Amino acid sequence: MRQLFVPSRRVGITLFSLLLGGFILNFFMQAASLGMNIGSVLNWISQYYWLYLSGSLFFFFVLLVCAMIIPNVYTGALIAFIVCVVLGIANYEKLSTTGEPLFPWDLMQIKNAQEMTKITKGMISPTAVVVSVLLVAALIYLMLKLPKVKVRLPLRITLGIISLVAVGGFIQMVGGQHALATSLKYQNIPWNQKVNYAQNGFVYAFAGNLMQNLIEKPEGYSKEAIEAIAQKYGTSTDTPPTKAVEQPNIMYMMDEAFFDPTRMPSYTFSEDPLKFIHQNAQSTPDGFLLSPEFGGNTANVEFEALTGLSMYFLKDGSIPYQQRIVKMSSLPSIVSILKDRGYEALALHPFDDTFYNRNRVYPILGFDQFTSEKDLPNAKRYTPNGYISDMAAVQEAVRELKSASKPTFLHLVTMQNHFPFTKGLNGSNTITVSGVKPEYKDELETYTHDTKLTDEAVAYLSQQLKTIQRPTIVAFWGDHLPALSSGVYAQAGFNDNPRLKHETKLIYLANFDIGSKSPGTMSPAFIGPTVFELSGQSMPAYYKLLEKVKSEIPGLNKSVLIGKDNAVISALTTEQQSLLNDYKLVVYDMLEGEQYGKDLLY
C-alpha cells in the first residue's frame, strides 16, 4: 500500500478527523458510565457541556500524540482509540457487575490477568464479549485498510510535544483541583465514585483518581527508625490498669452525620433531642470526637478509628480506602490485633456494601463477616425511601453480639442521618426549632428529629447491654457534622470556629464499671487505645505510641489542634513535635512504606 506524506494543506483535515474522534470517544466513555443510555448522555452534555468539550479535547490530544509517536497517523490514532474503547467497555462491565466504575489502580491488576480471569469468570455477559470483540475487530480492520499516511518529522515532533503538554496539563489541572477545573463545573466527589463518574464524566473522574500518593516520605524514614520507635514504646513502663476485664466484646458504633444540635446557641428547641445522652453524661465517659472531616468523607473517620493512622499526616483530599488500602493484602488494625487474641470480627453497615469499597477493604483489615443492606431486606425504614434506621441497625448489632460464641469485635456504621435532610424522610418531625431563618427551618428541624431517633437507639443499646452475658464495651461517636446549609452554621457562629465545625459526640457505654471520667475531645485514631484502657486490655507498642500522643495532643486536625488541657494548641512544644515525628514515620511505614513495623509494633 502507498505511503503518503500529509501535505500542509491537508494537516487541518487530519487534525479535524482526530478531533471528531475525540468527541466520539468521550461520548462513548460517558455512555459506558451511564449504562449505555444515550438519552442520559445527551442530558449530561446539556448540563455539563464544558466538561464534555474539555474532556473531548483531552481525548483529541491523546489520539494526536499517539498518531505522532507512530509514524502512520491512522495506525497510532486507532491503537489509542482501541485502548480507550477497551477501557470504556471494562468500565461498563465493572459497573454492571460490581456497582463500581473503573479506577486507575484497577489497571494494576493486568499483571494478575490469569488470576483475574478466574475471579471474573461468569461475571461478564457473553453478549458484551461478542460486541467487544466485533468492535475491536472492526477498528483493527479499519486500521489495516486505511492508507499509511505519515507526517513529516519536524511537524510530528511539534504536534507530539504540544499534545504531551496538553495531556499532562489536563491531568495536573484535574488532579490538583485547579480553579480552572472548578470553573468548568468539575466537582470532585471521591466519596461516591458512581456519582463522580456519572456527573463529571469518565475522563475527569479517572484523571482525578490518578493522585494515589497519600503521604510524602518523611525525613529519616528507615527500617532502623521504625525499630527504634518499636523499642522506645514497646518497653514503656506505664502503670497498667488495676481492673481488667478478660476479653470483653468491643463494639464500635459510628453514627452517620451525628452531632449535638443543641450546641448551636442561636437556636431554641421545643424539647431536648438527646435526652438519654445528656442525662447519661455524668455516669459514663462522655466527650467529643474531633473529626478529620466536615459534612462528608465518612470513610476517613472510619479509617482512623480502625487503624489508628491519622488523616492529619495525609494529603488534602486523600481517601485511603479508595487510593491505597484496596491495593494492599492486609493492613494492621484493631481488627487484626483482636483477631490475634481470639476474637471474631464483624462489620455491619446497612447500606450498599460497595460504598467506599468497603466490600474490598473490610477483608483487608481482617473482618470475618460483613453484613450490608442486601443482607437486611426486612430492616425497618421510617419511610420506603428512607435509609435503614439506627434503631434497626442497633437491633441487628445486638442480635449478632448475643449469638456470638466467643469474644467479638463488632463495627457498626449507620446511615439514618445521611444527607439530604428531607422533611418526612424519617417520619414526621417531632421537635420545633425557634430562631432559625425560615428557609432553613424544615431542614434543621428534620435533622434535629433524626438525632432524637438516634438518641432513642443509643438508649435501647444501653439497656440491651445489660442483657448480654459477656462483658461488653461500646464506643459511640458521630463521624462528622451534617452537611446542613452553610447559613445554618453561619447563624450559629460555627463557620469561624474550626473546632466547633469538627466536634461530634463521643461516649463510651459498658455493662461493667468503666468509670465516668470524661475523655475530653479526641481524634478517632485514639478510640482503640481508650477502649483497651477502659477494659484493662494489654496494649501493643503501637497503641502505647498512640496513648503517648493522646496524652499530649488528643485532638489532631489540620484546622485545629487540641492539647492535654482540652484547649486549642497555638504552638507545638519540642516534645510534642517529636511525638508527631514518630507517629508520622509509622503512618508512612504502614501506608506507603515497607511496613517494617507490622511485626514490631502490633
Coordinates of C-alpha atoms in Angstrom, one line a residue:
M1 CA 0.0 0.0 0.0
R2 CA 1.2 3.5 -0.8
Q3 CA 2.8 5.6 2.0
L4 CA 1.7 9.2 1.7
F5 CA 3.1 12.3 3.5
V6 CA 0.4 14.7 4.6
P7 CA 0.9 18.0 2.7
S8 CA 0.5 21.1 4.8
R9 CA -2.9 21.9 3.3
R10 CA -4.3 18.5 4.5
V11 CA -3.0 18.9 8.0
G12 CA -6.2 20.6 9.0
I13 CA -8.3 17.8 7.7
T14 CA -6.2 15.2 9.6
L15 CA -6.5 17.2 12.8
F16 CA -10.2 17.6 12.3
S17 CA -10.7 13.8 11.9
L18 CA -8.8 13.3 15.2
L19 CA -10.8 16.0 16.9
L20 CA -14.0 14.3 15.8
G21 CA -12.6 11.0 17.1
G22 CA -12.1 12.7 20.4
F23 CA -15.7 13.8 20.7
I24 CA -17.0 10.4 19.7
L25 CA -14.7 8.6 22.1
N26 CA -15.7 10.9 25.0
F27 CA -19.4 10.3 24.2
F28 CA -18.8 6.6 24.2
M29 CA -16.9 6.7 27.5
Q30 CA -19.6 8.7 29.2
A31 CA -22.3 6.3 27.8
A32 CA -20.3 3.4 29.4
S33 CA -20.6 5.3 32.8
L34 CA -24.3 5.8 32.3
G35 CA -25.4 2.2 31.4
M36 CA -25.1 2.9 27.7
N37 CA -28.2 5.1 27.9
I38 CA -27.9 7.6 25.1
G39 CA -30.6 9.9 26.5
S40 CA -28.8 10.1 29.8
V41 CA -25.6 11.1 27.9
L42 CA -27.3 13.8 26.0
N43 CA -28.9 15.1 29.2
W44 CA -25.4 15.1 30.8
I45 CA -23.9 17.0 27.9
S46 CA -26.6 19.7 28.2
Q47 CA -25.8 20.2 31.8
Y48 CA -22.0 19.8 31.8
Y49 CA -21.1 20.9 28.2
W50 CA -17.8 22.4 29.3
L51 CA -16.8 19.1 30.9
Y52 CA -17.8 17.3 27.7
L53 CA -16.0 19.8 25.5
S54 CA -12.7 19.8 27.5
G55 CA -12.9 16.1 28.0
S56 CA -13.2 15.6 24.3
L57 CA -10.2 17.9 23.7
F58 CA -8.3 15.7 26.1
F59 CA -9.1 12.6 24.0
F60 CA -8.1 14.5 20.9
F61 CA -4.7 15.2 22.3
V62 CA -4.3 11.6 23.4
L63 CA -5.1 10.4 19.8
L64 CA -2.9 13.1 18.4
V65 CA 0.2 12.2 20.5
C66 CA -0.2 8.5 19.6
A67 CA -0.6 9.5 15.9
M68 CA 2.6 11.4 16.1
I69 CA 4.6 8.7 18.0
I70 CA 3.8 6.0 15.5
P71 CA 4.8 7.2 12.0
N72 CA 1.5 6.1 10.4
V73 CA -1.1 8.7 11.6
Y74 CA -4.1 6.4 11.4
T75 CA -2.4 3.4 12.9
G76 CA -1.3 5.3 16.0
A77 CA -4.6 7.1 16.5
L78 CA -6.6 3.9 16.0
I79 CA -4.5 1.9 18.5
A80 CA -5.1 4.7 21.1
F81 CA -8.8 4.6 20.2
I82 CA -9.0 0.8 20.6
V83 CA -7.3 1.0 24.1
C84 CA -9.7 3.7 25.2
V85 CA -12.7 1.7 23.9
V86 CA -11.5 -1.3 25.9
L87 CA -11.3 0.8 29.0
G88 CA -14.8 2.1 28.4
I89 CA -16.1 -1.5 28.0
A90 CA -14.3 -2.5 31.1
N91 CA -15.8 0.5 33.0
Y92 CA -19.3 -0.5 31.8
E93 CA -18.9 -4.2 32.8
K94 CA -17.4 -3.3 36.1
L95 CA -20.3 -1.0 36.9
S96 CA -22.8 -3.7 35.7
T97 CA -21.3 -6.5 37.8
T98 CA -19.9 -4.8 40.9
G99 CA -21.5 -1.4 41.0
E100 CA -18.1 0.3 40.9
P101 CA -16.6 2.2 38.0
L102 CA -13.1 1.6 36.7
F103 CA -10.3 3.2 38.8
P104 CA -6.8 3.9 37.8
W105 CA -5.5 1.4 40.3
D106 CA -7.6 -1.3 38.7
L107 CA -5.1 -1.3 35.9
M108 CA -2.5 -2.7 38.2
Q109 CA -4.4 -6.0 38.0
I110 CA -3.2 -6.5 34.5
K111 CA -0.2 -8.2 35.9
N112 CA -2.5 -10.7 37.5
A113 CA -4.5 -11.3 34.3
Q114 CA -4.6 -15.1 34.8
E115 CA -5.9 -14.9 38.3
M116 CA -8.4 -12.1 37.4
T117 CA -9.8 -14.3 34.6
K118 CA -10.7 -17.0 37.1
I119 CA -12.2 -14.4 39.5
T120 CA -14.3 -12.7 36.8
K121 CA -15.5 -15.9 35.2
G122 CA -19.2 -15.8 34.7
M123 CA -19.4 -12.1 35.6
I124 CA -19.0 -10.7 32.0
S125 CA -22.0 -11.4 29.8
P126 CA -21.4 -13.3 26.5
T127 CA -23.2 -10.5 24.6
A128 CA -20.7 -8.0 25.9
V129 CA -17.8 -10.2 25.0
V130 CA -19.2 -10.7 21.4
V131 CA -19.9 -6.9 21.0
S132 CA -16.5 -6.0 22.3
V133 CA -14.6 -8.5 20.1
L134 CA -16.6 -7.3 17.0
L135 CA -16.0 -3.6 17.8
V136 CA -12.2 -4.1 18.3
A137 CA -12.0 -6.3 15.2
A138 CA -13.8 -3.6 13.2
L139 CA -11.3 -1.0 14.3
I140 CA -8.3 -3.2 13.6
Y141 CA -9.8 -3.9 10.1
L142 CA -10.2 -0.2 9.6
M143 CA -6.6 0.4 10.7
L144 CA -5.3 -2.2 8.1
K145 CA -7.4 -0.8 5.3
L146 CA -6.7 2.9 5.7
P147 CA -3.8 4.3 3.8
K148 CA -0.5 4.6 5.6
V149 CA -0.3 8.3 5.9
K150 CA 2.7 9.9 7.5
V151 CA 3.5 13.4 8.8
R152 CA 6.9 14.9 8.2
L153 CA 9.3 14.6 11.2
P154 CA 9.5 18.3 12.2
L155 CA 5.8 18.7 12.3
R156 CA 5.4 15.4 14.0
I157 CA 7.7 16.4 16.8
T158 CA 6.0 19.8 17.2
L159 CA 2.5 18.3 17.4
G160 CA 3.7 15.5 19.7
I161 CA 5.2 17.9 22.2
I162 CA 2.1 20.1 22.1
S163 CA -0.1 17.1 22.8
L164 CA 2.0 15.8 25.6
V165 CA 1.9 19.2 27.3
A166 CA -1.8 19.4 26.9
V167 CA -2.4 15.9 28.3
G168 CA -0.1 16.4 31.2
G169 CA -1.6 19.9 31.9
F170 CA -5.1 18.4 31.9
I171 CA -4.2 15.7 34.4
Q172 CA -2.4 18.2 36.6
M173 CA -5.4 20.6 36.4
V174 CA -7.9 17.9 37.4
G175 CA -5.7 16.1 40.0
G176 CA -4.6 19.4 41.6
Q177 CA -8.2 20.7 41.9
H178 CA -7.2 23.8 39.9
A179 CA -9.6 26.7 39.9
L180 CA -9.9 26.3 36.1
A181 CA -11.4 22.7 36.6
T182 CA -13.9 24.1 39.1
S183 CA -14.9 26.9 36.7
L184 CA -15.8 24.2 34.2
K185 CA -18.3 22.7 36.8
Y186 CA -16.0 19.9 37.8
Q187 CA -16.7 18.8 41.4
N188 CA -14.6 16.1 42.8
I189 CA -16.8 13.5 44.5
P190 CA -14.4 10.9 45.7
W191 CA -16.7 9.6 48.5
N192 CA -19.2 8.3 45.9
Q193 CA -17.4 7.2 42.8
K194 CA -20.6 6.2 41.0
V195 CA -21.8 9.8 41.1
N196 CA -18.3 11.0 40.5
Y197 CA -18.1 9.3 37.1
A198 CA -21.7 9.9 36.2
Q199 CA -21.5 13.7 37.0
N200 CA -18.0 14.6 35.9
G201 CA -17.6 12.2 33.1
F202 CA -15.1 9.3 32.8
V203 CA -12.1 11.4 31.8
Y204 CA -12.4 13.9 34.7
A205 CA -13.2 11.2 37.3
F206 CA -10.4 8.9 36.1
A207 CA -7.9 11.7 36.0
G208 CA -8.9 13.0 39.4
N209 CA -8.2 9.5 40.8
L210 CA -4.7 9.3 39.5
M211 CA -3.3 11.1 42.5
Q212 CA -2.6 8.0 44.6
N213 CA 0.2 9.0 46.9
L214 CA -1.2 9.6 50.3
I215 CA 1.8 10.9 52.1
E216 CA 5.3 12.0 51.2
K217 CA 8.2 10.1 52.6
P218 CA 9.2 11.7 55.9
E219 CA 12.8 12.7 56.6
G220 CA 14.7 10.0 58.4
Y221 CA 12.4 7.1 57.4
S222 CA 14.3 3.7 57.5
K223 CA 14.0 0.3 59.0
E224 CA 16.3 1.4 61.8
A225 CA 14.0 4.3 62.6
I226 CA 10.9 2.1 62.9
E227 CA 12.9 -0.4 65.0
A228 CA 13.9 2.4 67.3
I229 CA 10.2 3.5 67.7
A230 CA 9.1 0.0 68.5
Q231 CA 11.9 -0.3 71.1
K232 CA 11.0 3.1 72.6
Y233 CA 7.3 2.5 73.1
G234 CA 7.4 -1.3 73.3
T235 CA 9.4 -1.2 76.5
S236 CA 7.1 1.5 78.1
T237 CA 6.8 1.1 81.8
D238 CA 3.5 2.9 82.1
T239 CA 1.4 1.6 85.0
P240 CA -1.1 -0.9 83.7
P241 CA -4.8 -0.6 84.7
T242 CA -5.7 -2.1 88.0
K243 CA -9.0 -3.5 86.9
A244 CA -9.0 -5.8 83.8
V245 CA -12.0 -7.4 82.1
E246 CA -11.0 -10.6 80.3
Q247 CA -11.7 -10.4 76.6
P248 CA -14.9 -8.3 76.6
N249 CA -17.0 -7.8 73.5
I250 CA -16.0 -4.5 71.9
M251 CA -18.4 -2.6 69.7
Y252 CA -17.8 0.5 67.6
M253 CA -20.9 2.5 66.6
M254 CA -20.0 5.2 64.1
D255 CA -23.2 7.2 63.5
E256 CA -23.6 9.0 60.2
A257 CA -23.6 12.8 60.4
F258 CA -24.4 12.8 64.2
F259 CA -23.6 15.7 66.4
D260 CA -25.4 17.6 69.2
P261 CA -27.6 20.3 67.5
T262 CA -28.3 21.9 70.9
R263 CA -24.6 23.1 70.8
M264 CA -25.7 25.8 68.4
P265 CA -26.5 28.8 70.7
S266 CA -28.6 30.6 68.1
Y267 CA -31.5 28.2 68.2
T268 CA -34.1 27.1 70.8
F269 CA -35.5 23.6 70.7
S270 CA -39.0 22.7 71.9
E271 CA -37.5 19.7 73.6
D272 CA -34.1 18.1 74.2
P273 CA -33.5 15.8 71.2
L274 CA -30.7 14.0 73.1
K275 CA -32.4 13.3 76.4
F276 CA -30.7 10.0 77.1
I277 CA -27.2 11.1 76.0
H278 CA -27.4 14.2 78.1
Q279 CA -28.8 12.5 81.2
N280 CA -26.2 9.8 80.9
A281 CA -23.3 12.2 80.5
Q282 CA -22.4 12.2 84.2
S283 CA -22.4 8.4 84.7
T284 CA -20.2 7.2 81.8
P285 CA -17.2 8.6 79.9
D286 CA -18.8 11.4 77.7
G287 CA -16.8 13.8 75.5
F288 CA -16.3 14.9 71.9
L289 CA -14.7 13.5 68.8
L290 CA -12.5 15.8 66.8
S291 CA -13.4 14.6 63.3
P292 CA -10.9 15.0 60.5
E293 CA -13.8 15.7 58.2
F294 CA -16.8 18.1 57.8
G295 CA -20.0 17.2 56.1
G296 CA -18.7 14.0 54.3
N297 CA -15.8 11.6 53.7
T298 CA -17.1 9.1 56.3
A299 CA -14.6 6.5 55.3
N300 CA -11.7 8.7 56.5
V301 CA -13.1 8.8 60.1
E302 CA -13.7 5.1 60.0
F303 CA -10.1 4.6 58.7
E304 CA -8.7 6.5 61.6
A305 CA -10.8 4.7 64.2
L306 CA -10.0 1.2 62.9
T307 CA -6.3 1.7 62.1
G308 CA -5.2 4.4 64.5
L309 CA -3.4 6.0 61.5
S310 CA -4.2 9.8 61.4
M311 CA -5.5 11.7 58.5
Y312 CA -3.6 14.7 59.9
F313 CA -0.5 13.5 58.1
L314 CA -2.1 12.7 54.8
K315 CA -2.5 15.0 51.8
D316 CA -5.7 17.0 51.5
G317 CA -8.4 15.1 49.7
S318 CA -6.9 11.7 50.5
I319 CA -9.2 8.8 50.8
P320 CA -7.1 5.8 51.9
Y321 CA -9.9 3.3 51.3
Q322 CA -10.1 4.3 47.6
Q323 CA -6.5 5.1 46.9
R324 CA -4.3 2.7 48.9
I325 CA -5.9 0.0 51.0
V326 CA -7.8 -1.6 48.1
K327 CA -4.3 -2.4 46.7
M328 CA -3.0 -4.0 49.9
S329 CA -3.2 -7.6 51.0
S330 CA -3.5 -6.6 54.7
L331 CA -3.2 -3.7 57.0
P332 CA -2.8 -3.9 60.8
S333 CA -5.8 -2.5 62.7
I334 CA -7.8 -3.0 65.9
V335 CA -9.4 -5.8 63.9
S336 CA -6.2 -7.7 63.4
I337 CA -5.0 -7.0 66.9
L338 CA -8.2 -8.5 68.4
K339 CA -8.3 -11.4 66.0
D340 CA -4.8 -12.4 67.2
R341 CA -6.3 -12.6 70.6
G342 CA -9.0 -15.0 69.6
Y343 CA -11.8 -12.5 68.6
E344 CA -14.4 -12.8 65.9
A345 CA -14.6 -9.6 63.8
L346 CA -17.9 -8.5 62.4
A347 CA -18.7 -5.4 60.3
L348 CA -22.3 -4.1 59.9
H349 CA -23.3 -1.3 57.5
P350 CA -26.9 -1.1 56.5
F351 CA -26.2 0.3 53.0
D352 CA -24.5 -0.6 49.7
D353 CA -21.5 -2.8 50.5
T354 CA -19.5 -1.3 47.6
F355 CA -19.7 2.3 49.1
Y356 CA -16.2 3.4 49.7
N357 CA -15.0 0.0 48.6
R358 CA -15.9 -1.5 52.0
N359 CA -16.6 -4.9 50.5
R360 CA -13.0 -5.0 49.4
V361 CA -11.4 -3.0 52.3
Y362 CA -13.0 -4.9 55.2
P363 CA -11.4 -8.2 54.4
I364 CA -8.0 -6.5 54.1
L365 CA -8.5 -5.1 57.6
G366 CA -9.3 -8.6 58.9
F367 CA -13.1 -8.7 59.2
D368 CA -14.6 -12.2 59.1
Q369 CA -18.1 -11.1 58.1
F370 CA -19.7 -8.1 56.5
T371 CA -23.5 -7.6 56.9
S372 CA -24.8 -4.9 54.5
E373 CA -28.1 -3.6 53.2
K374 CA -28.6 -6.6 50.9
D375 CA -28.5 -8.9 53.9
L376 CA -31.2 -6.9 55.8
P377 CA -34.2 -6.9 53.4
N378 CA -36.7 -6.6 56.3
A379 CA -34.8 -4.0 58.3
K380 CA -37.0 -1.0 59.4
R381 CA -37.1 2.2 57.5
Y382 CA -39.3 5.1 58.6
T383 CA -40.4 5.6 55.0
P384 CA -39.9 3.5 51.9
N385 CA -37.4 6.0 50.6
G386 CA -35.5 6.5 53.8
Y387 CA -32.4 4.8 55.0
I388 CA -32.4 1.8 57.4
S389 CA -33.0 3.3 60.8
D390 CA -30.4 3.5 63.6
M391 CA -32.7 1.5 65.8
A392 CA -32.9 -1.3 63.2
A393 CA -29.1 -1.3 62.9
V394 CA -28.6 -1.4 66.7
Q395 CA -31.1 -4.3 66.9
E396 CA -29.1 -6.2 64.4
A397 CA -25.9 -5.5 66.2
V398 CA -27.3 -6.7 69.5
R399 CA -28.6 -9.8 67.8
E400 CA -25.1 -10.6 66.4
L401 CA -23.4 -10.0 69.8
K402 CA -25.9 -12.2 71.6
S403 CA -25.5 -15.0 69.1
A404 CA -21.6 -14.9 69.2
S405 CA -19.9 -17.9 70.8
K406 CA -16.7 -16.1 71.5
P407 CA -15.5 -12.6 72.2
T408 CA -16.5 -10.3 69.4
F409 CA -15.4 -7.1 67.8
L410 CA -18.4 -5.5 66.0
H411 CA -18.1 -2.4 63.9
L412 CA -21.3 -0.7 63.0
V413 CA -21.6 2.2 60.6
T414 CA -25.1 3.7 60.4
M415 CA -26.9 5.6 57.6
Q416 CA -30.1 7.0 59.0
N417 CA -28.8 10.6 59.4
H418 CA -27.3 10.8 55.9
F419 CA -27.9 13.9 53.7
P420 CA -30.3 15.0 52.3
F421 CA -32.4 16.2 55.3
T422 CA -35.8 15.9 53.5
K423 CA -38.8 16.6 55.7
G424 CA -40.7 13.4 56.4
L425 CA -38.0 11.1 55.2
N426 CA -37.7 9.6 58.7
G427 CA -41.3 10.3 59.8
S428 CA -43.0 13.5 60.9
N429 CA -40.8 16.0 62.7
T430 CA -41.4 16.0 66.4
I431 CA -39.3 18.9 67.5
T432 CA -39.7 22.6 66.5
V433 CA -36.7 25.0 66.4
S434 CA -37.0 28.7 67.1
G435 CA -34.7 31.4 66.0
V436 CA -33.8 29.8 62.7
K437 CA -34.4 31.6 59.4
P438 CA -37.5 30.4 57.5
E439 CA -35.5 29.0 54.6
Y440 CA -33.6 26.6 56.9
K441 CA -36.4 25.7 59.4
D442 CA -37.6 22.5 57.8
E443 CA -34.0 21.3 57.2
L444 CA -32.8 22.0 60.8
E445 CA -36.0 20.5 62.4
T446 CA -35.7 17.4 60.2
Y447 CA -32.1 16.9 61.2
T448 CA -32.9 17.5 64.9
H449 CA -35.7 15.0 64.7
D450 CA -33.3 12.5 63.2
T451 CA -30.9 13.0 66.1
K452 CA -33.7 12.2 68.5
L453 CA -34.2 8.9 66.8
T454 CA -30.5 8.2 67.2
D455 CA -30.7 9.1 70.9
E456 CA -33.5 6.5 71.3
A457 CA -31.4 3.9 69.5
V458 CA -28.5 4.6 71.9
A459 CA -30.8 4.4 74.9
Y460 CA -32.0 1.0 73.6
L461 CA -28.4 -0.2 73.1
S462 CA -27.6 0.9 76.7
Q463 CA -30.5 -1.2 78.0
Q464 CA -29.6 -4.2 75.9
L465 CA -26.0 -4.2 77.1
K466 CA -27.4 -5.3 80.5
T467 CA -28.8 -8.5 78.9
I468 CA -25.6 -9.6 77.2
Q469 CA -23.7 -12.1 79.4
R470 CA -20.2 -11.4 78.2
P471 CA -18.7 -8.0 79.4
T472 CA -19.3 -5.6 76.6
I473 CA -18.0 -2.1 75.9
V474 CA -19.3 0.3 73.2
A475 CA -17.6 3.4 71.7
F476 CA -20.3 5.6 70.1
W477 CA -19.5 8.6 68.0
G478 CA -20.7 10.8 65.1
D479 CA -18.4 10.7 62.1
H480 CA -18.7 14.3 61.1
L481 CA -21.1 17.3 61.3
P482 CA -24.0 17.1 58.9
A483 CA -24.0 18.8 55.5
L484 CA -26.6 21.4 56.6
S485 CA -26.9 24.6 54.6
S486 CA -24.0 26.9 55.3
G487 CA -26.4 29.5 56.6
V488 CA -27.4 27.3 59.5
Y489 CA -23.8 27.2 60.7
A490 CA -23.1 30.8 59.9
Q491 CA -26.0 32.0 62.1
A492 CA -24.7 29.7 64.9
G493 CA -21.2 31.2 64.6
F494 CA -19.7 27.8 63.6
N495 CA -18.1 29.0 60.4
D496 CA -15.4 30.9 62.2
N497 CA -14.7 28.2 64.7
P498 CA -12.9 25.2 63.2
R499 CA -13.1 23.3 66.5
L500 CA -16.9 23.5 66.6
K501 CA -17.2 22.5 63.0
H502 CA -15.3 19.3 63.7
E503 CA -16.5 18.2 67.2
T504 CA -19.1 15.5 67.3
K505 CA -20.4 13.4 70.2
L506 CA -18.3 10.6 71.7
I507 CA -19.5 8.4 74.5
Y508 CA -18.5 5.1 76.0
L509 CA -21.0 2.6 77.3
A510 CA -20.5 -0.8 79.0
N511 CA -22.2 -3.4 81.1
F512 CA -19.3 -3.3 83.6
D513 CA -17.7 -0.4 85.5
I514 CA -15.7 1.9 83.2
G515 CA -16.0 4.9 85.5
S516 CA -17.3 8.3 84.4
K517 CA -14.2 10.3 83.6
S518 CA -14.7 12.5 80.5
P519 CA -12.3 11.7 77.7
G520 CA -12.5 15.4 76.6
T521 CA -12.0 15.9 72.9
M522 CA -10.0 13.3 71.0
S523 CA -9.4 12.2 67.4
P524 CA -10.9 8.9 66.2
A525 CA -7.3 7.4 66.0
F526 CA -7.3 7.2 69.8
I527 CA -10.6 5.4 70.3
G528 CA -8.9 2.0 70.2
P529 CA -6.3 2.6 72.9
T530 CA -9.0 4.2 75.0
V531 CA -11.3 1.2 74.8
F532 CA -8.3 -1.0 75.7
E533 CA -7.5 1.2 78.7
L534 CA -11.1 1.3 79.9
S535 CA -11.4 -2.5 79.7
G536 CA -8.0 -3.2 81.1
Q537 CA -6.5 -4.8 78.0
S538 CA -2.8 -5.0 77.4
M539 CA -1.6 -2.7 74.6
P540 CA 0.8 -3.4 71.7
A541 CA 3.7 -1.0 71.2
Y542 CA 1.7 0.9 68.6
Y543 CA -1.2 1.6 71.0
K544 CA 1.4 2.8 73.6
L545 CA 2.6 5.3 71.0
L546 CA -0.9 6.5 70.4
E547 CA -1.5 6.8 74.1
K548 CA 1.6 8.9 74.4
V549 CA 0.4 11.2 71.6
K550 CA -3.1 11.4 73.1
S551 CA -1.6 12.4 76.4
E552 CA -0.1 15.5 74.7
I553 CA -2.2 16.2 71.6
P554 CA -5.6 14.3 71.9
G555 CA -7.1 16.3 69.1
L556 CA -5.3 16.2 65.7
N557 CA -7.0 18.1 62.9
K558 CA -5.4 20.2 60.1
S559 CA -7.5 23.1 61.1
V560 CA -7.1 22.9 64.9
L561 CA -5.0 21.0 67.5
I562 CA -6.3 20.2 70.9
G563 CA -3.9 19.8 73.9
K564 CA -4.0 17.8 77.1
D565 CA -5.7 20.7 78.9
N566 CA -8.6 20.4 76.3
A567 CA -7.6 23.8 75.0
V568 CA -6.5 24.8 71.4
I569 CA -2.8 24.5 70.8
S570 CA -1.2 27.6 69.3
A571 CA 2.3 26.2 69.0
L572 CA 3.8 22.7 69.5
T573 CA 6.4 22.1 72.1
T574 CA 9.6 20.2 71.2
E575 CA 8.3 17.1 72.9
Q576 CA 5.0 17.3 71.0
Q577 CA 6.7 17.7 67.7
S578 CA 9.0 14.7 68.4
L579 CA 5.9 12.6 69.2
L580 CA 4.3 13.7 65.9
N581 CA 7.5 12.9 64.0
D582 CA 7.5 9.3 65.4
Y583 CA 3.8 9.0 64.6
K584 CA 4.2 10.2 61.1
L585 CA 7.0 7.7 60.4
V586 CA 4.7 4.9 61.5
V587 CA 1.8 6.2 59.4
Y588 CA 4.1 6.4 56.3
D589 CA 5.6 3.0 57.0
M590 CA 2.1 1.4 57.2
L591 CA 0.6 3.1 54.2
E592 CA 3.4 3.9 51.7
G593 CA 6.5 2.4 53.2
E594 CA 7.8 -1.1 53.7
Q595 CA 5.7 -1.9 56.7
Y596 CA 8.7 -2.6 58.9
G597 CA 6.6 -2.1 61.9
K598 CA 4.0 -4.7 61.0
D599 CA 5.6 -7.3 63.2
L600 CA 7.3 -4.9 65.6
L601 CA 4.5 -2.6 66.7
Y602 CA 1.5 -4.8 66.7

